Amino acid sequence: METQASKSPHTLYWIAGIAVTLFSAVGIAAIMGWIPTSTGGPGDSVVAAKQSATQPTARSHTAPSRAPSQIASRARCAECGVIEAVREIDTKGEGSGLGAVGGAVVGGVLGHQVGGGRGQDIATVVGAVGGAVAGNEIEKRAKSSKSYEITVRFEDGSSRVINEASAPSWRTGDRVKVINGVIQSNA
């Protein structure tokens, strides 16, 4: 009785398996929020700030028509102001080397599956180097963070930049009060 030697799966099966694994990993990373989204960029608020800076403000022309009591009450509010700009700041994470080591191992194992003989050795080395670079970049992106700079122009003409860790609900032109470093509505 003859026994049949076990053959490794066809190369296309390996490629399909790797593609499904990578697709799943990217999907999980997107769901977990490890991959940044493109719903808006830091340039959006910069454009609005430039437009408002180039256009003359109507406030200076309308100030004399206000009632004297409104002018006096607003002049006494030292912490009142207007949101001038909201900027998103991306802080890139640092790689500790774990991502590079893990990527090199995975890349080396995957590269070893390609070819045979001397070509297999070259594919293993190329896979390890490519995996190390990719793993390091993935680790940096996973450790990156976002913060927000909100510039408030006060009624006395001064401005202040306030940093927040979460996405603010404030938009350019909103009237606010800054009390103990916290932005509150002044509507």
Coordinates of C-alpha atoms in Angstrom, one line a residue:
M1 CA 0.0 0.0 0.0
E2 CA 1.3 3.4 -1.0
T3 CA 1.1 6.4 1.2
Q4 CA 0.7 9.7 -0.4
A5 CA 3.2 12.4 0.8
S6 CA 1.4 15.4 2.2
K7 CA 1.7 18.4 0.0
S8 CA 1.6 22.0 1.2
P9 CA -1.4 24.0 0.0
H10 CA -1.2 25.6 -3.4
T11 CA 0.5 29.1 -3.5
L12 CA -2.8 30.8 -4.4
Y13 CA -4.3 29.5 -1.2
W14 CA -1.5 31.0 0.8
I15 CA -1.9 34.4 -1.0
A16 CA -5.6 34.3 -0.4
G17 CA -5.1 33.4 3.3
I18 CA -2.6 36.3 3.8
A19 CA -4.9 38.7 2.0
V20 CA -7.9 37.8 4.2
T21 CA -5.8 38.0 7.3
L22 CA -4.5 41.5 6.3
F23 CA -7.9 42.7 5.3
S24 CA -9.3 41.5 8.7
A25 CA -6.5 43.2 10.6
V26 CA -7.1 46.5 8.8
G27 CA -10.8 46.2 9.5
I28 CA -10.3 45.6 13.2
A29 CA -7.8 48.5 13.3
A30 CA -10.4 50.8 11.7
I31 CA -13.2 49.7 14.0
M32 CA -11.0 50.2 17.1
G33 CA -10.0 53.7 15.9
W34 CA -6.3 52.9 15.4
I35 CA -6.4 54.2 11.9
P36 CA -7.1 57.9 11.5
T37 CA -10.2 58.9 9.6
S38 CA -10.6 61.5 6.9
T39 CA -13.7 63.2 8.0
G40 CA -12.0 66.6 8.2
G41 CA -8.6 68.0 8.4
P42 CA -6.6 70.6 10.3
G43 CA -6.7 72.8 7.1
D44 CA -10.4 73.2 7.3
S45 CA -10.3 75.6 10.3
V46 CA -7.2 77.4 8.9
V47 CA -9.1 78.3 5.7
A48 CA -12.0 79.7 7.8
A49 CA -9.6 81.7 10.0
K50 CA -7.8 83.1 6.9
Q51 CA -11.2 84.1 5.4
S52 CA -12.3 85.8 8.5
A53 CA -9.0 87.6 8.8
T54 CA -9.1 89.0 5.3
Q55 CA -12.7 90.1 5.5
P56 CA -13.4 93.3 7.4
T57 CA -15.5 92.6 10.5
A58 CA -18.9 94.2 10.8
R59 CA -18.7 94.4 14.6
S60 CA -16.6 97.6 14.5
H61 CA -19.2 99.3 12.3
T62 CA -22.2 98.2 14.4
A63 CA -20.8 99.0 17.9
P64 CA -22.0 102.6 18.0
S65 CA -25.7 101.6 17.3
R66 CA -25.9 99.4 20.5
A67 CA -27.6 100.6 23.6
P68 CA -25.2 102.0 26.2
S69 CA -26.3 99.4 28.8
Q70 CA -25.3 96.6 26.4
I71 CA -21.9 98.1 25.8
A72 CA -21.3 98.6 29.5
S73 CA -22.3 95.0 30.4
R74 CA -20.1 93.5 27.6
A75 CA -17.1 95.7 28.6
R76 CA -17.2 94.3 32.1
C77 CA -17.0 90.7 30.9
A78 CA -13.2 90.1 30.9
E79 CA -13.6 86.4 30.2
C80 CA -16.0 86.8 27.3
G81 CA -14.9 86.2 23.7
V82 CA -15.4 84.5 20.4
I83 CA -13.9 81.3 19.0
E84 CA -11.4 82.4 16.4
A85 CA -10.1 79.0 15.3
V86 CA -10.2 75.3 16.1
R87 CA -7.2 73.2 15.0
E88 CA -6.7 69.4 15.2
I89 CA -3.2 68.5 16.3
D90 CA -1.9 65.0 15.5
T91 CA 0.9 63.7 17.8
K92 CA 2.8 60.8 16.3
G93 CA 3.6 58.0 18.7
E94 CA 7.0 56.6 19.4
G95 CA 8.0 53.1 18.4
S96 CA 9.4 50.9 21.2
G97 CA 10.8 48.2 18.9
L98 CA 8.1 45.6 19.7
G99 CA 6.3 46.4 16.5
A100 CA 9.4 46.1 14.5
V101 CA 10.3 42.7 16.1
G102 CA 6.8 41.4 15.7
G103 CA 6.6 42.6 12.1
A104 CA 10.0 41.0 11.3
V105 CA 8.9 37.7 12.7
V106 CA 5.7 37.7 10.7
G107 CA 7.4 39.0 7.6
G108 CA 10.1 36.4 7.8
V109 CA 7.6 33.5 8.3
L110 CA 5.5 34.7 5.3
G111 CA 8.6 35.3 3.2
H112 CA 9.8 31.8 4.0
Q113 CA 6.6 30.4 2.4
V114 CA 7.6 31.8 -1.0
G115 CA 9.8 30.0 -3.5
G116 CA 12.5 27.4 -2.8
G117 CA 16.2 27.2 -2.4
R118 CA 18.1 30.4 -2.7
G119 CA 15.0 32.3 -3.7
Q120 CA 13.3 31.2 -0.5
D121 CA 16.2 32.6 1.6
I122 CA 16.0 35.9 -0.2
A123 CA 12.3 36.1 0.2
T124 CA 12.6 35.4 4.0
V125 CA 15.1 38.2 4.4
V126 CA 13.0 40.6 2.3
G127 CA 9.9 39.6 4.2
A128 CA 11.6 40.1 7.6
V129 CA 12.9 43.6 6.7
G130 CA 9.6 44.7 5.2
G131 CA 7.7 43.3 8.2
A132 CA 10.0 45.2 10.6
V133 CA 9.4 48.5 8.8
A134 CA 5.7 47.9 8.6
G135 CA 5.4 46.7 12.2
N136 CA 7.3 49.8 13.4
E137 CA 5.0 52.1 11.5
I138 CA 1.9 50.3 12.7
E139 CA 3.1 50.6 16.3
K140 CA 3.7 54.4 15.8
R141 CA 0.2 54.9 14.4
A142 CA -1.4 52.9 17.2
K143 CA 0.3 55.1 19.8
S144 CA -0.5 58.4 18.1
S145 CA -3.0 60.8 19.6
K146 CA -5.1 63.8 18.7
S147 CA -5.6 66.9 20.6
Y148 CA -7.4 70.2 19.7
E149 CA -6.2 73.8 20.0
I150 CA -9.0 76.3 20.4
T151 CA -8.1 80.0 19.9
V152 CA -10.4 82.4 21.7
R153 CA -10.3 86.1 20.9
F154 CA -11.4 88.1 24.0
E155 CA -13.3 91.4 23.9
D156 CA -10.3 93.3 25.1
G157 CA -8.4 92.2 21.9
S158 CA -6.2 89.6 23.5
S159 CA -6.4 85.9 22.5
R160 CA -5.7 82.6 24.3
V161 CA -5.1 79.1 23.1
I162 CA -6.9 76.4 25.1
N163 CA -6.0 72.7 24.5
E164 CA -8.6 69.9 24.8
A165 CA -8.1 66.2 24.5
S166 CA -11.5 65.4 23.0
A167 CA -13.2 66.9 19.9
P168 CA -14.8 70.2 20.8
S169 CA -18.3 71.2 19.8
W170 CA -17.2 74.8 19.3
R171 CA -17.1 76.4 15.9
T172 CA -15.5 79.5 14.6
G173 CA -17.6 82.5 15.6
D174 CA -19.3 81.0 18.7
R175 CA -19.6 83.4 21.6
V176 CA -18.0 81.9 24.7
K177 CA -16.7 82.5 28.3
V178 CA -13.5 81.1 29.5
I179 CA -13.7 80.4 33.3
N180 CA -10.7 78.7 35.0
G181 CA -9.5 77.5 31.6
V182 CA -12.8 75.9 30.7
I183 CA -14.8 77.1 27.7
Q184 CA -18.5 77.7 28.3
S185 CA -21.3 79.0 26.1
N186 CA -22.1 82.7 26.3
A187 CA -25.2 82.7 24.1

